[in-house]
Short mmCIF file of C-alpha atoms in Angstrom, two decimals:
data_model
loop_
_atom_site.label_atom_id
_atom_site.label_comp_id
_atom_site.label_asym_id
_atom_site.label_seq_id
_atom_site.Cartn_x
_atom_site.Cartn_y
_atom_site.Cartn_z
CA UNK W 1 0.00 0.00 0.00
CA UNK W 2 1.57 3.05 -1.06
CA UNK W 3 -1.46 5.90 -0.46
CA UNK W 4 -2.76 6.08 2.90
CA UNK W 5 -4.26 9.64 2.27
CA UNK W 6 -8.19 9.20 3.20
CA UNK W 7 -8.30 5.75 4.27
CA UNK W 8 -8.34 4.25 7.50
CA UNK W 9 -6.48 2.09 9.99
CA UNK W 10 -8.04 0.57 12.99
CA UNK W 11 -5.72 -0.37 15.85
CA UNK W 12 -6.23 -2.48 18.66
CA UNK W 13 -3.94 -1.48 22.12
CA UNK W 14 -3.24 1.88 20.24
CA UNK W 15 -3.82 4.16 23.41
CA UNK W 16 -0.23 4.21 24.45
CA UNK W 17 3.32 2.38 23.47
CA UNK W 18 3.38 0.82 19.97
CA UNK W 19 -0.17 1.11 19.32
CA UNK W 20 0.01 4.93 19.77
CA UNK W 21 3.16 5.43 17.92
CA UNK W 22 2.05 3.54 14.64
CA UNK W 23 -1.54 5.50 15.23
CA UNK W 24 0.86 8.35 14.92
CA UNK W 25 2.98 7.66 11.94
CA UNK W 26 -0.38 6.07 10.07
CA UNK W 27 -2.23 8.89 11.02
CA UNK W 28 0.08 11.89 9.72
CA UNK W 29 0.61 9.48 6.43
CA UNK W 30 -2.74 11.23 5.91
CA UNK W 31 -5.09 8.10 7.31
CA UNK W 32 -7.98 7.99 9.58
CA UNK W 33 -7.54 6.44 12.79
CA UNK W 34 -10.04 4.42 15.06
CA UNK W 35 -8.11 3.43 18.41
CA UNK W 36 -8.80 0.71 20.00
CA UNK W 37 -8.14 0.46 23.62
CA UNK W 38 -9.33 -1.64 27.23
CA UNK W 39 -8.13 1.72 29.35
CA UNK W 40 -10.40 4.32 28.92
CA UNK W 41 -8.65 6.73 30.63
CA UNK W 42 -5.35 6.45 27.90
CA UNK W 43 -8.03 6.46 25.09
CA UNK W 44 -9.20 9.42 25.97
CA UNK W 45 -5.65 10.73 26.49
CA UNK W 46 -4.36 9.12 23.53
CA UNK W 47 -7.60 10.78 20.98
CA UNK W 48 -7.43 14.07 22.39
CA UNK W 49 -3.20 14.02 21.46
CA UNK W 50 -3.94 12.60 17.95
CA UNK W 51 -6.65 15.09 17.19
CA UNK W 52 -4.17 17.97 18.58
CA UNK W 53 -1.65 16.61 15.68
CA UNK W 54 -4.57 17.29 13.11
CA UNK W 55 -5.19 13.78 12.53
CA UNK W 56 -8.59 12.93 11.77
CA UNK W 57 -9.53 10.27 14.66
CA UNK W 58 -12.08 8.50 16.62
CA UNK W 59 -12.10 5.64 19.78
CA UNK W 60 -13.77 2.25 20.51
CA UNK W 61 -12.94 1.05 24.07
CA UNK W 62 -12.34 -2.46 23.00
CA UNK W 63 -11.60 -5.96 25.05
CA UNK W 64 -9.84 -7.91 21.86
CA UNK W 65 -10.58 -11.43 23.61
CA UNK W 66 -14.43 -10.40 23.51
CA UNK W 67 -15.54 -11.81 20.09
CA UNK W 68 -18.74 -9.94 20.06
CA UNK W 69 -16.73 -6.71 21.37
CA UNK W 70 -14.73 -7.30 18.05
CA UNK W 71 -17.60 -7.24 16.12
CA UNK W 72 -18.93 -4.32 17.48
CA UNK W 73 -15.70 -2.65 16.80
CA UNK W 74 -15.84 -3.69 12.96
CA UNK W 75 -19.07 -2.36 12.64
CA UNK W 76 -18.32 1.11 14.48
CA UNK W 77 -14.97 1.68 12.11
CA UNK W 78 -17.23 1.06 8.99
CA UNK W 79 -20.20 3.01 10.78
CA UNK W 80 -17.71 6.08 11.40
CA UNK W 81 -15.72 6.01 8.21
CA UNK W 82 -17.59 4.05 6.21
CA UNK W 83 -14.14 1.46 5.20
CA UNK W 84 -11.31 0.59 6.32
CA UNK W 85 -7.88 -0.35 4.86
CA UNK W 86 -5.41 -1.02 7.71
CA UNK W 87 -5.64 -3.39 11.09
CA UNK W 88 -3.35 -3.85 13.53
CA UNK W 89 -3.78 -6.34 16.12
CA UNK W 90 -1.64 -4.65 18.15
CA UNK W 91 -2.80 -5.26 21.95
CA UNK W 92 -1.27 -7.94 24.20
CA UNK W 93 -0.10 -8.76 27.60
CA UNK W 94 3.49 -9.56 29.16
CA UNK W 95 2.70 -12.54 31.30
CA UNK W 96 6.26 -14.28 32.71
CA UNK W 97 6.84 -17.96 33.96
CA UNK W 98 7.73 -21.13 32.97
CA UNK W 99 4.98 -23.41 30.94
CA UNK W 100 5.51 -25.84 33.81
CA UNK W 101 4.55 -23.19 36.25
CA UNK W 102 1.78 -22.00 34.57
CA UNK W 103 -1.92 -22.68 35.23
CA UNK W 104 -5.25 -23.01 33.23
CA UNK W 105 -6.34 -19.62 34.22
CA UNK W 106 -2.91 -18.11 33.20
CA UNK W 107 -2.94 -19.83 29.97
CA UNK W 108 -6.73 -18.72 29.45
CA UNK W 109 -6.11 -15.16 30.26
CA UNK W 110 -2.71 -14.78 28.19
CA UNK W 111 -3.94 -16.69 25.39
CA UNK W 112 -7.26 -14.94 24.84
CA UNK W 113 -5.55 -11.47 24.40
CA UNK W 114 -2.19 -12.42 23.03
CA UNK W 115 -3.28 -15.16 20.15
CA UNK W 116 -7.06 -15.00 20.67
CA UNK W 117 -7.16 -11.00 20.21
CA UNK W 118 -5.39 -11.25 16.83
CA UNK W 119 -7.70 -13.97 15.61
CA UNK W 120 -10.61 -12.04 16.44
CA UNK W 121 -9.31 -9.10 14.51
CA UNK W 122 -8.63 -11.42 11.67
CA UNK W 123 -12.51 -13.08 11.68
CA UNK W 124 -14.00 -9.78 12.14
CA UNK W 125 -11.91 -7.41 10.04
CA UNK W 126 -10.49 -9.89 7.32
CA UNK W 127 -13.78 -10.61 5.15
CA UNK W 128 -14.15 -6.53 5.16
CA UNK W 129 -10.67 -6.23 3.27
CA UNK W 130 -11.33 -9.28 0.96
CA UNK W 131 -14.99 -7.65 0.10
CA UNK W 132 -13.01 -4.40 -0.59
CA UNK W 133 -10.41 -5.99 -2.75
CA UNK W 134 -7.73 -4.22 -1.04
CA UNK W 135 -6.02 -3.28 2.49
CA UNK W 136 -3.27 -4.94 4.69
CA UNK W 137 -3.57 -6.79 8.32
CA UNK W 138 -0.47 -6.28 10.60
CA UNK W 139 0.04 -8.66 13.97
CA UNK W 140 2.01 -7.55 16.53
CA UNK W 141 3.88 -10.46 17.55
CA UNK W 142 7.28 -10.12 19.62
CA UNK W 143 10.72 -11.04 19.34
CA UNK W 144 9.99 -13.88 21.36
CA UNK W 145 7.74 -15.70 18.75
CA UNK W 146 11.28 -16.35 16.26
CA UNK W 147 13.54 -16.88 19.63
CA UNK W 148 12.82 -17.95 23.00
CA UNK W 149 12.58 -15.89 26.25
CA UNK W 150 14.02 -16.88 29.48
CA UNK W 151 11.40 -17.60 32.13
CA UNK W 152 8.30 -16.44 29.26
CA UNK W 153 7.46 -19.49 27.84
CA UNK W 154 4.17 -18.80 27.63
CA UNK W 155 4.23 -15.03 26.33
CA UNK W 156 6.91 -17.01 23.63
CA UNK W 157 3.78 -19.80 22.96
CA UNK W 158 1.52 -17.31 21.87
CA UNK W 159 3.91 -14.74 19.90
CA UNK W 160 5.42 -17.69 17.88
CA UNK W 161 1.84 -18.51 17.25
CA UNK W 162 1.26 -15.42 15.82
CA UNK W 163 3.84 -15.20 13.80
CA UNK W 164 2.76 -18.93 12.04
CA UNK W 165 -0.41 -17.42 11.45
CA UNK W 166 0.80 -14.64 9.93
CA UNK W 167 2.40 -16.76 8.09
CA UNK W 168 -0.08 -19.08 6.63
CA UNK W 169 -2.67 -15.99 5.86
CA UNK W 170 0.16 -14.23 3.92
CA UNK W 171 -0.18 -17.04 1.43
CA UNK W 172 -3.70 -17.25 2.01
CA UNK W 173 -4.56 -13.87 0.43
CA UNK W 174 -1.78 -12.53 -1.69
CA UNK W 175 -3.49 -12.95 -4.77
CA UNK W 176 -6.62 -10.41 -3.68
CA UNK W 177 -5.14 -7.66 -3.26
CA UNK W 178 -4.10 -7.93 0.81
CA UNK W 179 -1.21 -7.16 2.28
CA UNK W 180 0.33 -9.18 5.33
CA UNK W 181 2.56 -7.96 7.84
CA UNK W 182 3.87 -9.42 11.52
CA UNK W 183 5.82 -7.66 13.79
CA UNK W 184 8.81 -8.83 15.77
CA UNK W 185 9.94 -5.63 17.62
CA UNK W 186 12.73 -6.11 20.65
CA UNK W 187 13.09 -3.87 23.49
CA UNK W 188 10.64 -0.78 23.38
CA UNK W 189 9.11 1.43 26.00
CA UNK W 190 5.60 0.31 26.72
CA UNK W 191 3.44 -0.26 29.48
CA UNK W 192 3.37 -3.89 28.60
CA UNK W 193 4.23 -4.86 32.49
CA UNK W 194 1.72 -3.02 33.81
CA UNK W 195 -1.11 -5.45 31.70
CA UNK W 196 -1.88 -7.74 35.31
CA UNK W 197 -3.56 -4.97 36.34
CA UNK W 198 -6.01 -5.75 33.80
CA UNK W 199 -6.75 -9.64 34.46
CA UNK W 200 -10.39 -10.57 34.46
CA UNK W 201 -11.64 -11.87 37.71
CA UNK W 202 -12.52 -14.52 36.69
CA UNK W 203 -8.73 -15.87 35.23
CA UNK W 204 -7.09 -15.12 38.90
CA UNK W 205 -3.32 -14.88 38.18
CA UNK W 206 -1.47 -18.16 39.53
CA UNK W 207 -1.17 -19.00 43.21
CA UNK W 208 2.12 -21.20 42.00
CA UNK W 209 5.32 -19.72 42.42
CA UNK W 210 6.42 -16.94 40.33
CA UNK W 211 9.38 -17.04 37.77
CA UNK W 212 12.60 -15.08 38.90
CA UNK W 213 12.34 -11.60 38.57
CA UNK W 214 13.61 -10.56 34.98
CA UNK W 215 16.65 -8.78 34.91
CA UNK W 216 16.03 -6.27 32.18
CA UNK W 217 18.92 -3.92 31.15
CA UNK W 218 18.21 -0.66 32.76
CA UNK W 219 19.99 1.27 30.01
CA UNK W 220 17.33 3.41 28.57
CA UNK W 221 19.44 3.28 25.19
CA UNK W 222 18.23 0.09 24.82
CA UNK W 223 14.42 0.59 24.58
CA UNK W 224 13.20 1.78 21.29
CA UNK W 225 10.84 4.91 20.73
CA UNK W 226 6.82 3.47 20.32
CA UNK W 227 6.93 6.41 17.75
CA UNK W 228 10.12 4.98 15.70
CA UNK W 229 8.42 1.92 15.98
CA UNK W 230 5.51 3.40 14.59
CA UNK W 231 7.11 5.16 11.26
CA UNK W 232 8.92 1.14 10.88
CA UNK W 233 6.11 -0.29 10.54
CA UNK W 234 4.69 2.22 8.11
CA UNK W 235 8.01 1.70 6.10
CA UNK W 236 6.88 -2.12 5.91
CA UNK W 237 3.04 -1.85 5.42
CA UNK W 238 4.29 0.59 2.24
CA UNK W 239 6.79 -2.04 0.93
CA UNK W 240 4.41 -5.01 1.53
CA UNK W 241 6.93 -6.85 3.82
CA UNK W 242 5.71 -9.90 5.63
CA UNK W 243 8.29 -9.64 8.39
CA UNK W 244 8.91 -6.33 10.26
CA UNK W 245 11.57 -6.30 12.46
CA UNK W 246 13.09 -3.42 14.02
CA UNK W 247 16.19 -4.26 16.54
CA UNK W 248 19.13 -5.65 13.98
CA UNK W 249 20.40 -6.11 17.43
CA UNK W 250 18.59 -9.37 17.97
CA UNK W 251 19.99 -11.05 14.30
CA UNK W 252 22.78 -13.22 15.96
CA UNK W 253 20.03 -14.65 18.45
CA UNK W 254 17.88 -15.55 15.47
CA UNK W 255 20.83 -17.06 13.95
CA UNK W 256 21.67 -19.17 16.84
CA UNK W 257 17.86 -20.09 17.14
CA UNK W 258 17.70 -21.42 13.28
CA UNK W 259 21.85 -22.78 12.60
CA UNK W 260 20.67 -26.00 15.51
CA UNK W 261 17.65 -26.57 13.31
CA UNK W 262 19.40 -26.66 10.09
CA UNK W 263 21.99 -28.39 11.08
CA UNK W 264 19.03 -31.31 12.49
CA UNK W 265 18.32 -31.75 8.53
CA UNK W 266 18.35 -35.34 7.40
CA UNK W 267 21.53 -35.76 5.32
CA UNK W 268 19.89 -37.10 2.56
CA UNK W 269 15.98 -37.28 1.33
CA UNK W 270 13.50 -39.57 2.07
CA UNK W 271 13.32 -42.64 0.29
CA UNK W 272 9.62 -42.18 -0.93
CA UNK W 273 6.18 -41.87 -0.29
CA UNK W 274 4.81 -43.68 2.60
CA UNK W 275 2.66 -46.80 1.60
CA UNK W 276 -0.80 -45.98 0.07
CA UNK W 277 0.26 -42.42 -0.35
CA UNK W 278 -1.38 -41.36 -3.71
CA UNK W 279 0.66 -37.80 -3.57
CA UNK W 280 -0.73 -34.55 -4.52
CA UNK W 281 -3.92 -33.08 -7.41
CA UNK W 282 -2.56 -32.68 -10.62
CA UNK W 283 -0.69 -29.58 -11.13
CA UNK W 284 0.97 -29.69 -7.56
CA UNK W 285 0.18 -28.45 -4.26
CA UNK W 286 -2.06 -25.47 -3.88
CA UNK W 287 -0.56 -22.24 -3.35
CA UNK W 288 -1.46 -18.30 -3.28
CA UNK W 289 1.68 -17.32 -2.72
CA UNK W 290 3.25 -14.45 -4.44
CA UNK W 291 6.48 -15.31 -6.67
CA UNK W 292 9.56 -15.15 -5.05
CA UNK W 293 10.22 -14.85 -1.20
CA UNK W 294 8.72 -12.62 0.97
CA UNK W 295 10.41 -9.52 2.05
CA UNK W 296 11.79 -8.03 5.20
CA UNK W 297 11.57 -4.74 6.80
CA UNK W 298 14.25 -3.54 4.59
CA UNK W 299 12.22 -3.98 1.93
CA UNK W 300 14.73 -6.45 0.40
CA UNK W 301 13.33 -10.17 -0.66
CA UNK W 302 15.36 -12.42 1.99
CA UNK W 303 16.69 -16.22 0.43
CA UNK W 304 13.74 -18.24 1.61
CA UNK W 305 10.91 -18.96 -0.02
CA UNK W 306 7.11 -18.11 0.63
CA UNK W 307 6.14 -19.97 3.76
CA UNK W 308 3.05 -22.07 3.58
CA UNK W 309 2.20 -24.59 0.33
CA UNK W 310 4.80 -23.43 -1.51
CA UNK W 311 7.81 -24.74 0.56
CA UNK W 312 5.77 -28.53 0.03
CA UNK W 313 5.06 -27.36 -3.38
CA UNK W 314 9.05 -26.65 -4.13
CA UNK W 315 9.59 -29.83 -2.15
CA UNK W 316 7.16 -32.19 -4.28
CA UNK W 317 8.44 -30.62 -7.36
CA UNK W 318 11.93 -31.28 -6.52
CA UNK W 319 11.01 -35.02 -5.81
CA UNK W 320 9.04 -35.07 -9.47
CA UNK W 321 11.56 -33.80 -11.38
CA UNK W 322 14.28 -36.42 -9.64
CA UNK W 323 11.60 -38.70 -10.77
CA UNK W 324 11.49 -37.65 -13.90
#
């Protein structure tokens, strides 16, 4: 998407940290902005600060693990502004401990707001984009969903969860017009780890024993700007880049994560098909994907290919053409 001048973005968690900075840098693109937001008293804060930057906005207070809430929302963003063209499932919750620590109620609450809030943005706000024939969905996932996080196993669950999906939907609707984008950001200054305040009642946080404190650098260096956050991921939605990531700091972790994984490779293919295995439709395996591999936040196509059908697709027609 390269015109953002009179359309509109809808973002969930947008009344303070990344959500605010990205309502920022979408909104002086030229867009209209509909924040979405659980506090009331930072969407109020938030709306009267965009509106003072002469961006044309509006607010929803907004629970994203409430399906019908969702819905609501939709139909509010389409009621004020009559489409919209951007959505950015941008809310979550930092929730620390080990899986083995962790109860039902923490998994319940964690994983209705940090995987569950981007799928209901996704049923809700999807079918409106594929009816207009254009627009772009962005996830906020987390550096933790490409490498893990000591003592946040679950926080890593759900943000490597949301990068998948990302994934798979990036393949799933690059041929109509829909741009997909996830978001792995490192270190920024949020409010993220003030989110417990916010637990339902009814998912009481864990009477089991508590990870270790983090020990987070105190360096404020090391924290990024929401609002620099905001204009990257602008950069990406304009350059259609699947993966946004915005500390180059983190590449040798990612590096370390993947080298283990590639080195686990089978030294040579399988033998063949399993028994009674009749092997894929004529033509090949199905795929949407767009040619070539997807692109990173630099806007540069990185050396693997499209994630989803078309890595089994390259795969199958490797093993034909050996056949061959």
């Amino acid at each position: 998407m390269q015109d953002f001048k009179g359309r509109t973005a809808f973002i969930t968690g947008g009344a303070s940290g990344m959500g605010l900075g990205m309502a920022h840098a979408f909104g002086k693109a030229g867009m209209n902005i509909m924040l979405a937001d659980i506090t009331p008293h930072r969407l109020n804060e938030a709306l009267a600060g965009l509106t003072a930057a002469g961006i044309v906005a509006d607010a929803i207070c907004l629970d994203v693990a409430d399906r019908t809430a969702m819905a609501n929302a939709a139909a509010r963003t389409i009621e004020r502004f009559g489409e919209v063209h951007v959505v950015i499932a941008n809310a979550g919750v930092g929730i620390m401990g080990r899986v083995r620590d962790a109860s039902y109620e923490d998994w319940d609450w964690s994983n209705g707001v940090n995987f569950g809030g981007v799928v209901n943005a996704i049923q809700e706000f999807l079918p409106l984009l594929r009816r207009q024939g254009r627009g772009h969905f962005v996830a906020n996932a987390s550096m933790a969903g490409l490498t893990p996080v000591a003592h946040g196993g679950l926080y890593s669950v759900q943000k490597a969860a949301v990068v998948a999906m990302s994934e798979a939907l990036y393949t799933e609707v690059a041929g109509e017009g829909i741009g997909v984008s996830v978001i792995c950001p490192g270190m920024v200054r949020t409010n993220i780890h003030e989110t417990t305040a916010l637990r339902p009642g009814n998912l009481p946080q864990s009477a089991r024993p508590a990870a270790p404190p983090l020990k987070l650098p105190v360096d404020p260096t090391l924290f990024m700007d929401p609002m620099e956050v905001g204009d990257r991921v602008l950069r990406g939605v304009q350059s259609k880049d699947l993966y946004i990531l915005t500390h180059n700091e983190f590449a040798p972790a990612i590096a370390e994560r993947f080298e283990p994984i590639l080195s686990a490779m089978a030294d040579s293919p399988m033998a063949g098909p399993p028994p009674g295995f009749e092997g894929p439709p004529p033509g090949g395996a199905p795929s949407s994907a767009p040619d070539g591999p997807p692109r990173g936040a630099g806007g540069v196509g990185g050396a693997a290919p499209p994630p989803g059908f078309s890595v089994y697709g390259r795969v199958l027609s490797a093993r034909q053409a050996a056949g061959a």
